[in-house]
mmCIF file of C-alpha atoms and ligand atoms in Angstrom:
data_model
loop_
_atom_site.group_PDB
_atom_site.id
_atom_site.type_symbol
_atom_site.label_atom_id
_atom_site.label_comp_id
_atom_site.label_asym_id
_atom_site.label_seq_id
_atom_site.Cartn_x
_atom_site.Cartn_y
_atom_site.Cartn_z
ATOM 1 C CA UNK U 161 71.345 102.776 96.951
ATOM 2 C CA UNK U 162 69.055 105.430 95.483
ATOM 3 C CA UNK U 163 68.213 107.101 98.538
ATOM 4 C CA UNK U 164 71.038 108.780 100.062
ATOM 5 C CA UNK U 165 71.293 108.726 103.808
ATOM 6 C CA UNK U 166 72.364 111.863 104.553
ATOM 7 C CA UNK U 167 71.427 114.976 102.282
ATOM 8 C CA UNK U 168 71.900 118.850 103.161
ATOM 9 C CA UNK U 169 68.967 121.028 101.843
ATOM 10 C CA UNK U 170 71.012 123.946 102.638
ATOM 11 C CA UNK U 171 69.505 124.915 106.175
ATOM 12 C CA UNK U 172 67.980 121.649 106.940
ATOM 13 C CA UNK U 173 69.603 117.833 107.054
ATOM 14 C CA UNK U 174 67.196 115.522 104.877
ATOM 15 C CA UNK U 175 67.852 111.935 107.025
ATOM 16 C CA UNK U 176 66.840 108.460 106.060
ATOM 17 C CA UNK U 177 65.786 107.296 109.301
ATOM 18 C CA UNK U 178 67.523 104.363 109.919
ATOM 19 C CA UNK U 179 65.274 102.863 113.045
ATOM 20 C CA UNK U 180 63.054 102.413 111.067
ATOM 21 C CA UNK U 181 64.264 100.081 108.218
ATOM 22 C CA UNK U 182 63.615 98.309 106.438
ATOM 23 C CA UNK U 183 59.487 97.850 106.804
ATOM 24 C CA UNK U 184 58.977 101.750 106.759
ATOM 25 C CA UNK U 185 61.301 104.365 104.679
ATOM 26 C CA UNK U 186 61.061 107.285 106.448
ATOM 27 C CA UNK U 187 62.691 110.699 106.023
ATOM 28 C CA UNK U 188 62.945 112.995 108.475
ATOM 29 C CA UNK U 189 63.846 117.302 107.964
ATOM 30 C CA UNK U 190 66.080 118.356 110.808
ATOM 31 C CA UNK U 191 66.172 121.948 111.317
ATOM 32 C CA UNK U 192 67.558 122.537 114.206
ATOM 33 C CA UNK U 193 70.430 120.353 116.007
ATOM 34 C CA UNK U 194 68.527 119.340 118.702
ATOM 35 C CA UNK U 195 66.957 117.040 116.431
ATOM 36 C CA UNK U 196 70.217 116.264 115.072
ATOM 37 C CA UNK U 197 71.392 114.988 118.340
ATOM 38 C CA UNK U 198 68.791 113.145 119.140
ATOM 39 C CA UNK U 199 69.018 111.132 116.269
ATOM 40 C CA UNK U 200 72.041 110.412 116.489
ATOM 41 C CA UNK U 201 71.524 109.183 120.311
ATOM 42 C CA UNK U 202 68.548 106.930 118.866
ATOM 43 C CA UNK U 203 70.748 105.586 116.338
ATOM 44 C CA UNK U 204 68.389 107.279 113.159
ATOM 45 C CA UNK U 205 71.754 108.379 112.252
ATOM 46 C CA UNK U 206 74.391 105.881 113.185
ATOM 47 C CA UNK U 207 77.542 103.928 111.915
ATOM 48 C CA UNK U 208 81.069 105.824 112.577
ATOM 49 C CA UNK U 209 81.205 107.862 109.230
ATOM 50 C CA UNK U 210 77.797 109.051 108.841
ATOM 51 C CA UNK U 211 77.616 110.119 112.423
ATOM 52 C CA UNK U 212 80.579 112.530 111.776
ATOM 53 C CA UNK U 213 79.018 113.914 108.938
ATOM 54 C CA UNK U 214 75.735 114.242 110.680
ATOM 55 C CA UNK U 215 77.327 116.090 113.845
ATOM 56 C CA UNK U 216 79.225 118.437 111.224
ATOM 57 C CA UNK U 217 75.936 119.491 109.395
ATOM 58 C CA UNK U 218 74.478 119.415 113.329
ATOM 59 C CA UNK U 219 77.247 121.969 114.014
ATOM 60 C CA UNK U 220 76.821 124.036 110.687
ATOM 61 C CA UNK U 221 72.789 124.450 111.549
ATOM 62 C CA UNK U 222 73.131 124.983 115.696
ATOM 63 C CA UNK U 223 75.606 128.034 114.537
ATOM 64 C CA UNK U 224 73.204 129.068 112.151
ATOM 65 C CA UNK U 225 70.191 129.606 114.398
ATOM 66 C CA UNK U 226 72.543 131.260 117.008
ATOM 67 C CA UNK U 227 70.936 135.247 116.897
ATOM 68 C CA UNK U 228 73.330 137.031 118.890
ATOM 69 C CA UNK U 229 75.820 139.497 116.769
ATOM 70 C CA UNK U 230 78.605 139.610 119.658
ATOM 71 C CA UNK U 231 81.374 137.470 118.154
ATOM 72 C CA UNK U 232 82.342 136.241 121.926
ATOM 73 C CA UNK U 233 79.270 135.496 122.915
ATOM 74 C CA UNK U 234 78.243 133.903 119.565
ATOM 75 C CA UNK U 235 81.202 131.376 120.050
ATOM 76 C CA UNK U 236 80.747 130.893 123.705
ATOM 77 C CA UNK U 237 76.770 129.272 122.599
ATOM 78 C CA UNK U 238 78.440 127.605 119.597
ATOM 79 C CA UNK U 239 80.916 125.832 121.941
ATOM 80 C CA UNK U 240 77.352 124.929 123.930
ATOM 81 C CA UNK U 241 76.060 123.288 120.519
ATOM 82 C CA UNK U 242 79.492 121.378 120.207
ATOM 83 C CA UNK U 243 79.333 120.199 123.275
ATOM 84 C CA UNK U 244 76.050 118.850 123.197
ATOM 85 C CA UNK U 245 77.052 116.540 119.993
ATOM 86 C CA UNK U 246 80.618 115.393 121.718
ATOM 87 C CA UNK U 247 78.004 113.955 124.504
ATOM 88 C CA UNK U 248 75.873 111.685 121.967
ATOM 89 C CA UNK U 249 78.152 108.944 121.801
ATOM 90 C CA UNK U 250 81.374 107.969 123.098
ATOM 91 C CA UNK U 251 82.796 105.160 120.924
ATOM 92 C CA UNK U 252 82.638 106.474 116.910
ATOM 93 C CA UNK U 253 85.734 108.679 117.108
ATOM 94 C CA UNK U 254 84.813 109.874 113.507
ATOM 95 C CA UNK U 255 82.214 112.199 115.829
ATOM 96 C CA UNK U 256 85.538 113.690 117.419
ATOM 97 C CA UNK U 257 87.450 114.478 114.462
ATOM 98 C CA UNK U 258 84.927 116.248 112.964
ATOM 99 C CA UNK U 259 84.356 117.971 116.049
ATOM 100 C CA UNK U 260 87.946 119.246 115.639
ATOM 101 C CA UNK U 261 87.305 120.020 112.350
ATOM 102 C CA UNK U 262 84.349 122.364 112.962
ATOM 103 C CA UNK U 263 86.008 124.270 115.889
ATOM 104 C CA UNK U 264 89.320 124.686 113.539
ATOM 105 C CA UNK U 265 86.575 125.977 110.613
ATOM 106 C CA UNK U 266 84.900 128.403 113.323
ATOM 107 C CA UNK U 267 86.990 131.295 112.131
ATOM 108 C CA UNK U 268 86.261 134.666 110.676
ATOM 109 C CA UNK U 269 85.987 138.010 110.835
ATOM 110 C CA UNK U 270 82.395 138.196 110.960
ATOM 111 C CA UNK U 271 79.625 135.750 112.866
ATOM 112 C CA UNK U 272 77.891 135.585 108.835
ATOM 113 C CA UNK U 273 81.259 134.330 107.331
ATOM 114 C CA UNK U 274 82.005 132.027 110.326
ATOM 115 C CA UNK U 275 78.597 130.403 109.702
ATOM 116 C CA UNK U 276 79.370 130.110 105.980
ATOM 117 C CA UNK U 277 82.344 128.821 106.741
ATOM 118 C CA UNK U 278 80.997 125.739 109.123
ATOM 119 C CA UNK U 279 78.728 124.732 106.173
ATOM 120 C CA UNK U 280 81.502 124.376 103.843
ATOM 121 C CA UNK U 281 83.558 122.403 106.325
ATOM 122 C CA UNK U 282 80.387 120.075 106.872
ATOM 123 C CA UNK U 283 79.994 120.136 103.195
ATOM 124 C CA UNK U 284 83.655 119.181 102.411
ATOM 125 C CA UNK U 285 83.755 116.378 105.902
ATOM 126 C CA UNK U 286 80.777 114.136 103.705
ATOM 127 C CA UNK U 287 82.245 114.600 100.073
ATOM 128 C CA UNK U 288 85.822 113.419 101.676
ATOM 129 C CA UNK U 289 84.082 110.159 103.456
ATOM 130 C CA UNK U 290 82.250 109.550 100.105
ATOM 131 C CA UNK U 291 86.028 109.995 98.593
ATOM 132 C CA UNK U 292 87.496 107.976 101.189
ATOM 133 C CA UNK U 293 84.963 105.019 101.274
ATOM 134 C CA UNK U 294 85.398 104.741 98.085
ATOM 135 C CA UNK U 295 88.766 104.424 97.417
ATOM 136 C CA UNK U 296 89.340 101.724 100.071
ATOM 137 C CA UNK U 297 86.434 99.536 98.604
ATOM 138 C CA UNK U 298 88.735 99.887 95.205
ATOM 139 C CA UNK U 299 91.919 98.813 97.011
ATOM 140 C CA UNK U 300 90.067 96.111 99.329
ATOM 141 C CA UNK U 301 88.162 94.458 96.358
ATOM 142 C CA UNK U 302 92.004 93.154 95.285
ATOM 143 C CA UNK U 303 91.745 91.202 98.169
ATOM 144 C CA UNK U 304 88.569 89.253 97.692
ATOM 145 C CA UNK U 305 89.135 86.080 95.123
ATOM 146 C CA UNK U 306 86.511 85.323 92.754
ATOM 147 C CA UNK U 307 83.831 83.084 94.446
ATOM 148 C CA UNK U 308 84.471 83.581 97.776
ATOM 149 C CA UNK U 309 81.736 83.762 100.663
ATOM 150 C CA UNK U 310 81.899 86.736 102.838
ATOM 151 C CA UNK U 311 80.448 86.926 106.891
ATOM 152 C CA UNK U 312 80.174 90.757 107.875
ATOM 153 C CA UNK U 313 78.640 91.717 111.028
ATOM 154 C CA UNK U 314 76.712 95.317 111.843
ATOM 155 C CA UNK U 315 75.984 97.153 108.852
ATOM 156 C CA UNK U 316 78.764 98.940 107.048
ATOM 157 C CA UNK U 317 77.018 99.822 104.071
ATOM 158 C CA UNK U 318 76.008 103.209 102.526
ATOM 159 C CA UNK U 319 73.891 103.657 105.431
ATOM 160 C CA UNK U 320 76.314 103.787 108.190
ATOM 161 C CA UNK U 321 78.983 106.004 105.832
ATOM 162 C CA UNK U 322 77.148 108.600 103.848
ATOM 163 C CA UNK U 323 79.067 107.601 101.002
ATOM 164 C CA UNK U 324 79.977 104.137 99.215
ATOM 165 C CA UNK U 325 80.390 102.041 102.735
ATOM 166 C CA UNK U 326 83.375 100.503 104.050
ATOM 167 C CA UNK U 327 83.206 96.830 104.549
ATOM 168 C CA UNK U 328 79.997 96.379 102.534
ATOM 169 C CA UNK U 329 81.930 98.971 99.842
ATOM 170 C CA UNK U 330 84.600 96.537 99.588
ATOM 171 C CA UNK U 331 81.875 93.740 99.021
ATOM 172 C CA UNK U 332 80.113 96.300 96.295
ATOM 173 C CA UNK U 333 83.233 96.762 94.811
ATOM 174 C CA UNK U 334 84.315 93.179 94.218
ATOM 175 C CA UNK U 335 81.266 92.906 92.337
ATOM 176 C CA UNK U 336 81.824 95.387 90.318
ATOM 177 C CA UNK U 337 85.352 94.063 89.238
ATOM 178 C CA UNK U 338 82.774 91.384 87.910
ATOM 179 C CA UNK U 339 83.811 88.482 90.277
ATOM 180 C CA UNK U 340 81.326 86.533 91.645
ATOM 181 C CA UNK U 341 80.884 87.531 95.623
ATOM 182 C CA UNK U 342 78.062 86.239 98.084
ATOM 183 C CA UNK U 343 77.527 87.100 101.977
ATOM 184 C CA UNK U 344 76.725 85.803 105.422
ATOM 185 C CA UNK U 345 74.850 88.495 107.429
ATOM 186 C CA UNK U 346 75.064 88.650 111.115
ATOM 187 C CA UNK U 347 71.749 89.606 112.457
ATOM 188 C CA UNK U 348 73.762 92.079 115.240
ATOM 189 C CA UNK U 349 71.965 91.664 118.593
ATOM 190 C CA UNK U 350 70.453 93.285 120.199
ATOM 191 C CA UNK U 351 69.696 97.053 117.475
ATOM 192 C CA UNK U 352 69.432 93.913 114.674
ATOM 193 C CA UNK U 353 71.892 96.453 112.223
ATOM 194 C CA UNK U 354 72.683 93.382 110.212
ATOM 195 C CA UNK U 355 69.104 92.069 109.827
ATOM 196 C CA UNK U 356 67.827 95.548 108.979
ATOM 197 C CA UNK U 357 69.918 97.473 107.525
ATOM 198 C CA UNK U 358 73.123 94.963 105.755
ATOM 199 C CA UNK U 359 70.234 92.771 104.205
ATOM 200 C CA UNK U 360 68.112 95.776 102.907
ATOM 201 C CA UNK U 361 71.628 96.962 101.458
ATOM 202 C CA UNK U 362 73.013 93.766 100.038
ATOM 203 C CA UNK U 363 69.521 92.826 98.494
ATOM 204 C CA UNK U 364 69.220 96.649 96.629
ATOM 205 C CA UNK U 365 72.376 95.586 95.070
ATOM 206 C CA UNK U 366 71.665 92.337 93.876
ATOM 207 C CA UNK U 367 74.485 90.506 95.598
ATOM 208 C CA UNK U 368 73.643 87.148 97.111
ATOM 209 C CA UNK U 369 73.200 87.189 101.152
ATOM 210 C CA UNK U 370 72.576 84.563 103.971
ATOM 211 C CA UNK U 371 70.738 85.665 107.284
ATOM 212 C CA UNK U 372 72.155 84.521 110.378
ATOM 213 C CA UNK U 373 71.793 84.602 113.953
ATOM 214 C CA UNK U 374 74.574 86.182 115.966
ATOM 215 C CA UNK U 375 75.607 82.433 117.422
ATOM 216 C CA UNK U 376 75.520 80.333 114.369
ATOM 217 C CA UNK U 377 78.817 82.236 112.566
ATOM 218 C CA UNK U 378 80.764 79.612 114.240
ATOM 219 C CA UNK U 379 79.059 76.969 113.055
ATOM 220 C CA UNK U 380 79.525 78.509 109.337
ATOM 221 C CA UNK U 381 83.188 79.409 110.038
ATOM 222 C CA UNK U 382 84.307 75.732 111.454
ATOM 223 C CA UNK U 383 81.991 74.015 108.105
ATOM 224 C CA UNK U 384 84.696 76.006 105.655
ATOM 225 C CA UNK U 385 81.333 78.132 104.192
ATOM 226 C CA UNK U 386 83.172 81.287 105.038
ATOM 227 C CA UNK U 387 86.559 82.524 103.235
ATOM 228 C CA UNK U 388 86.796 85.699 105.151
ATOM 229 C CA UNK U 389 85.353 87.827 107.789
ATOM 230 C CA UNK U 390 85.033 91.835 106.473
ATOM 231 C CA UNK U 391 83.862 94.402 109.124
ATOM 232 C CA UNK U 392 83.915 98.516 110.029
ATOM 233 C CA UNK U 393 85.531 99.967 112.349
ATOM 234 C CA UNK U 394 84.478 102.658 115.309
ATOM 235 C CA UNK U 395 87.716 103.467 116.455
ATOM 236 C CA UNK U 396 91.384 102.059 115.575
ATOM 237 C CA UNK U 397 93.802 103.020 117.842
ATOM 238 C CA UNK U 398 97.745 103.528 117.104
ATOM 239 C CA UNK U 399 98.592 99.944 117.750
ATOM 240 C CA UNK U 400 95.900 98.880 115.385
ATOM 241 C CA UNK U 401 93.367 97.140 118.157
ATOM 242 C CA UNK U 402 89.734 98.219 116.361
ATOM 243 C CA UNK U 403 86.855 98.977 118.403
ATOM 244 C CA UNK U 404 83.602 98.008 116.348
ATOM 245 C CA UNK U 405 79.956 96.355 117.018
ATOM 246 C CA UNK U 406 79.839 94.171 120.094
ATOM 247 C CA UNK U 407 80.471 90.683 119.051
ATOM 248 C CA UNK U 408 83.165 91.477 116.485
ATOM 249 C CA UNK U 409 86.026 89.962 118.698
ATOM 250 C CA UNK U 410 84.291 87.068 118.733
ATOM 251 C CA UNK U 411 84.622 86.825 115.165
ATOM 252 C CA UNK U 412 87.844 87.881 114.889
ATOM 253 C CA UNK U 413 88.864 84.805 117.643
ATOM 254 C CA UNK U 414 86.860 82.310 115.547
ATOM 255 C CA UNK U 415 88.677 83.594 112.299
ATOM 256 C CA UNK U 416 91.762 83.124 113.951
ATOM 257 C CA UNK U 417 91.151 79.289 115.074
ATOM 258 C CA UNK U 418 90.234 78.733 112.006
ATOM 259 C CA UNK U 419 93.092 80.402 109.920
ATOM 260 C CA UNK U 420 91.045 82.550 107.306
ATOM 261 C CA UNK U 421 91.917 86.392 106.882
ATOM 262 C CA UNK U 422 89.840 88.931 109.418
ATOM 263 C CA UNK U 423 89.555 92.313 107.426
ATOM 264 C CA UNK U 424 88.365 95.219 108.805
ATOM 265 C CA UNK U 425 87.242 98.171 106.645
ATOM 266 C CA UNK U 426 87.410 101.864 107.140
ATOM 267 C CA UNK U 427 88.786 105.204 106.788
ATOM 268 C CA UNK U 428 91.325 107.693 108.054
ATOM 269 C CA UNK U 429 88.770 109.135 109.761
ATOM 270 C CA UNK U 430 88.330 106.162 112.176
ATOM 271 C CA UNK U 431 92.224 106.315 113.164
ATOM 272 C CA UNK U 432 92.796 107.463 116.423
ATOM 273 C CA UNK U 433 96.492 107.988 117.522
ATOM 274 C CA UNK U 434 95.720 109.788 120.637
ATOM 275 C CA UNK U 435 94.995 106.313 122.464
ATOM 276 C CA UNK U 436 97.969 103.839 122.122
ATOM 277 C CA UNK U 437 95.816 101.371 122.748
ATOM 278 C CA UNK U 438 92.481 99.824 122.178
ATOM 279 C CA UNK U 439 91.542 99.751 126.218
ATOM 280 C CA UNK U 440 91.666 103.195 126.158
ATOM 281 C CA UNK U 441 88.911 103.155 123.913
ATOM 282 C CA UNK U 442 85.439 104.453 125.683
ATOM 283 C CA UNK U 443 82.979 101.603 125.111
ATOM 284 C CA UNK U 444 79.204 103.127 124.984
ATOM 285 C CA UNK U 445 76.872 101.600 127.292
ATOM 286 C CA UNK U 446 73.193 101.821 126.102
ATOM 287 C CA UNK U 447 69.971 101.132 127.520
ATOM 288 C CA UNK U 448 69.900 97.116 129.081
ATOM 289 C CA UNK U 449 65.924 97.870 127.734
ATOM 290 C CA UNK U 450 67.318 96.685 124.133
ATOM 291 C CA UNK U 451 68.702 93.590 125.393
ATOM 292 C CA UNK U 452 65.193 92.607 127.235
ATOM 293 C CA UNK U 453 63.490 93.918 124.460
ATOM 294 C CA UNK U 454 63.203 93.321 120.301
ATOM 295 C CA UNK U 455 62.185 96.325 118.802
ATOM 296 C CA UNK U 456 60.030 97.192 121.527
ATOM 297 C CA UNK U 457 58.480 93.928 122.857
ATOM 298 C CA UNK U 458 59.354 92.742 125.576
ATOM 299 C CA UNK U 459 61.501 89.073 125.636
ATOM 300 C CA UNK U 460 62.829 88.274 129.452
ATOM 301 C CA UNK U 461 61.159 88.273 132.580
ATOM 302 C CA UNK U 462 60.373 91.898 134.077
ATOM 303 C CA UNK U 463 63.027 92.833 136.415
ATOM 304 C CA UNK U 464 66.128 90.757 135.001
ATOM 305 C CA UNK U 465 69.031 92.193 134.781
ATOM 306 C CA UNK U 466 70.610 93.348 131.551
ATOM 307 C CA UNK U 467 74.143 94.489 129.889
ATOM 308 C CA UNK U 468 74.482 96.009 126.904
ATOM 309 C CA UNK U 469 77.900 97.082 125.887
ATOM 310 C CA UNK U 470 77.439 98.751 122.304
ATOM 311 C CA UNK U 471 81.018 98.091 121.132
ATOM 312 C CA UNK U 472 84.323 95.499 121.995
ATOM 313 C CA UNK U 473 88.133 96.132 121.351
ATOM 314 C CA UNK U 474 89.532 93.771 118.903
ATOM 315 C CA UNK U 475 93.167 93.274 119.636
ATOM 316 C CA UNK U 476 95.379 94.072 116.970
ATOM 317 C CA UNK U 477 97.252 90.595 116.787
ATOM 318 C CA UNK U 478 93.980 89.067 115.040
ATOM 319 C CA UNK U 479 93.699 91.294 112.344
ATOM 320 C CA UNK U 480 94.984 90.405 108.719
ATOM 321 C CA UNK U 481 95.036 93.740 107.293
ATOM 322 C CA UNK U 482 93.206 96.833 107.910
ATOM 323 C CA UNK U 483 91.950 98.647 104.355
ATOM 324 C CA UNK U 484 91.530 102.148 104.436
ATOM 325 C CA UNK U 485 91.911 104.556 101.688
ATOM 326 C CA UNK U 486 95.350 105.277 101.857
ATOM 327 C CA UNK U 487 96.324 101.828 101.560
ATOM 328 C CA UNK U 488 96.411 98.740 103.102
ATOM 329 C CA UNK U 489 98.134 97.815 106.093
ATOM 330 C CA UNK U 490 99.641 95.113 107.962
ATOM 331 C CA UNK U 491 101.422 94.378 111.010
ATOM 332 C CA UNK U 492 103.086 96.321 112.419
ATOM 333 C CA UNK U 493 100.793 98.443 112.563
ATOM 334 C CA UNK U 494 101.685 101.305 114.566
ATOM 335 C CA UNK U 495 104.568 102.228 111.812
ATOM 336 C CA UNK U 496 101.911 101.897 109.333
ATOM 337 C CA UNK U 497 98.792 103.586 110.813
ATOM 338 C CA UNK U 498 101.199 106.473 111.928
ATOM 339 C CA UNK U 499 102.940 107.354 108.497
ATOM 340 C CA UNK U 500 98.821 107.204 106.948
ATOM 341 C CA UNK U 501 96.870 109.176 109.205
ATOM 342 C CA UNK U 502 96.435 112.838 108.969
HETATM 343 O O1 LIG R 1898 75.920 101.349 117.004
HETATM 344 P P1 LIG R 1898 76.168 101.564 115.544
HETATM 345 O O2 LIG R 1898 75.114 100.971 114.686
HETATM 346 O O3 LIG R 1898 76.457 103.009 115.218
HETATM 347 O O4 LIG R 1898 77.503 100.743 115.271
HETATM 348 C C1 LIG R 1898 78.060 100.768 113.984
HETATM 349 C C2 LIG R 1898 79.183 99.835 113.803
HETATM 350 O O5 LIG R 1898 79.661 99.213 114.723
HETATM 351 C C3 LIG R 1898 79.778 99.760 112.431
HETATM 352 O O6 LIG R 1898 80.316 98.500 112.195
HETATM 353 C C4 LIG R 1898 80.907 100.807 112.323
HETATM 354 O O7 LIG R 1898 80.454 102.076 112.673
HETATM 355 C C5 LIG R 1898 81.480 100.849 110.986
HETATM 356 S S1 LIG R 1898 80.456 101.750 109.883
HETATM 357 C C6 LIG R 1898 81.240 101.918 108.432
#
């Protein structure tokens, strides 16, 4: 992709506003992190990597507009800017640890070198998720065969990393091993990520995709079209249950019944061993207005009543192997996913 989704300018984050693909390419200057919130919360920034990244350089540029030159007081308003980004959305635990990351960087003698010191941490957070998303689209590729038909589901491209992507990396990267790859796309009720954004992706690269609706990757699965199922993750917790895009379980069930591999995609980053399981994951709940409404018109009779879980848990049992950049792992995956994550 030639225009990179997240950029620092050095005092301003240059975004590629993702709400609006792929009819309008739009980029917006955020300099301040108010902004930087926001999109985030309105999904301009989204996907589990790049909203990380975006909080960090959020972080970096709410320290840097802080004027007080009290040390205390300058890290009791930094704490307020933290805060304010560990509130914008529950699910993507790559938002935490970079959190952690930030607060650990927020040290110094002086309030000048502490603010130098967050941009270099926000700096180093992106380069290690392009580094990361990388190398696991290397090591996944070995597990896609020559000719085989792909169904991914949300977008898990460039777009949603800030670097190479994760399960649309692995897709890139099978290419690139010069084996002949093609894809089913999801369209990803009800923010459409997979009509949008894994299309746009896919068709910049050249590499042969099918639009679907949400319901009719059954129908493709039980037909033999598909050979695997390749998705992100949000969160994986220690006993390997991944939280990703509502709708993935399903997917991971039909993969099951029908006995072809269910990969998901992603890095270190996403690992969270703090929860032992995956229903201790937080699942965001957003607005029921995207449910009743597609992109902004309404589709349902006024007044019905909507739910619109963002994310499900899929249990651990029903995934063939999770790829991440350390390597590739299997059941039983709480040995594994504890002797790889930082
Ligand atoms: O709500 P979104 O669009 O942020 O959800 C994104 C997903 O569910 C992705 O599949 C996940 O973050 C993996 S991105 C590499």
């Amino acid at each position: 992709m030639a225009a990179k989704a997240i950029e620092w300018l050095g005092g301003r984050l240059r975004i590629l506003d993702q709400s609006k693909l792929p009819h309008q390419q739009i980029f917006a200057d955020l300099d301040n992190y108010h902004d930087v919130v926001l999109a985030i919360k309105e999904l301009k920034v989204r996907g589990a990597p790049a909203i990380g990244v975006a909080a960090a350089y959020g972080i970096a540029l709410g320290a840097s507009d802080i004027k007080t030159e009290n040390k205390d007081e300058f890290l009791i308003q930094l704490n307020q800017v933290i805060k304010t980004f560990a509130a914008s959305r529950p699910t993507a635990v790559n938002l935490f640890q970079a959190i952690e990351r930030m607060k650990k960087a927020a040290r110094g003698d002086g309030i000048a070198e502490i603010k130098n010191s967050l941009v270099n941490e926000a700096k180093r957070i992106h380069q290690e998720e392009e580094t990361a998303t990388r190398q696991l689209s290397q090591l996944g590729a070995e597990l896609i065969k020559d000719g085989f038909t792909l169904l991914t589901h949300c977008n898990a491209g460039p777009l949603a990393t800030a670097g190479y992507g994760t399960a649309l990396g692995v897709i890139k990267a099978t290419k690139e091993q010069g084996k002949k790859v093609s894809v089913f796309a999801t369209e990803t009720r009800p923010l459409l990520q997979g009509a949008r954004l894994t299309a746009w992706e896919l068709m910049q690269e050249s590499i042969p995709v099918t639009l679907i609706t949400d319901s009719m990757a059954g129908y493709f699965i039980q037909q033999r079209k598909i050979d695997c199922v390749i998705v992100g993750a949000d969160r994986i917790a220690a006993n390997g249950d991944v939280a990703n895009k509502i709708g993935t379980y399903t997917l991971a069930v039909l993969a099951k019944e029908s006995k072809i591999p269910f990969y998901v995609a992603a890095p270190t980053s996403t690992i969270d061993l703090s929860l032992s399981s995956g229903d201790k994951i937080p699942i965001e709940e957003r607005s029921p207005e995207e449910v009743t409404h597609v992109q902004g018109v309404p589709i349902s009779p006024q007044g019905i009543t909507a739910a619109n879980p963002a994310f499900d848990v899929t249990p651990h049992s029903y995934i063939t192997a999770i790829i991440t950049e350390k390597g590739i792992i299997r059941e039983p995956y709480g040995k594994e996913l504890l002797s790889i994550a930082k």
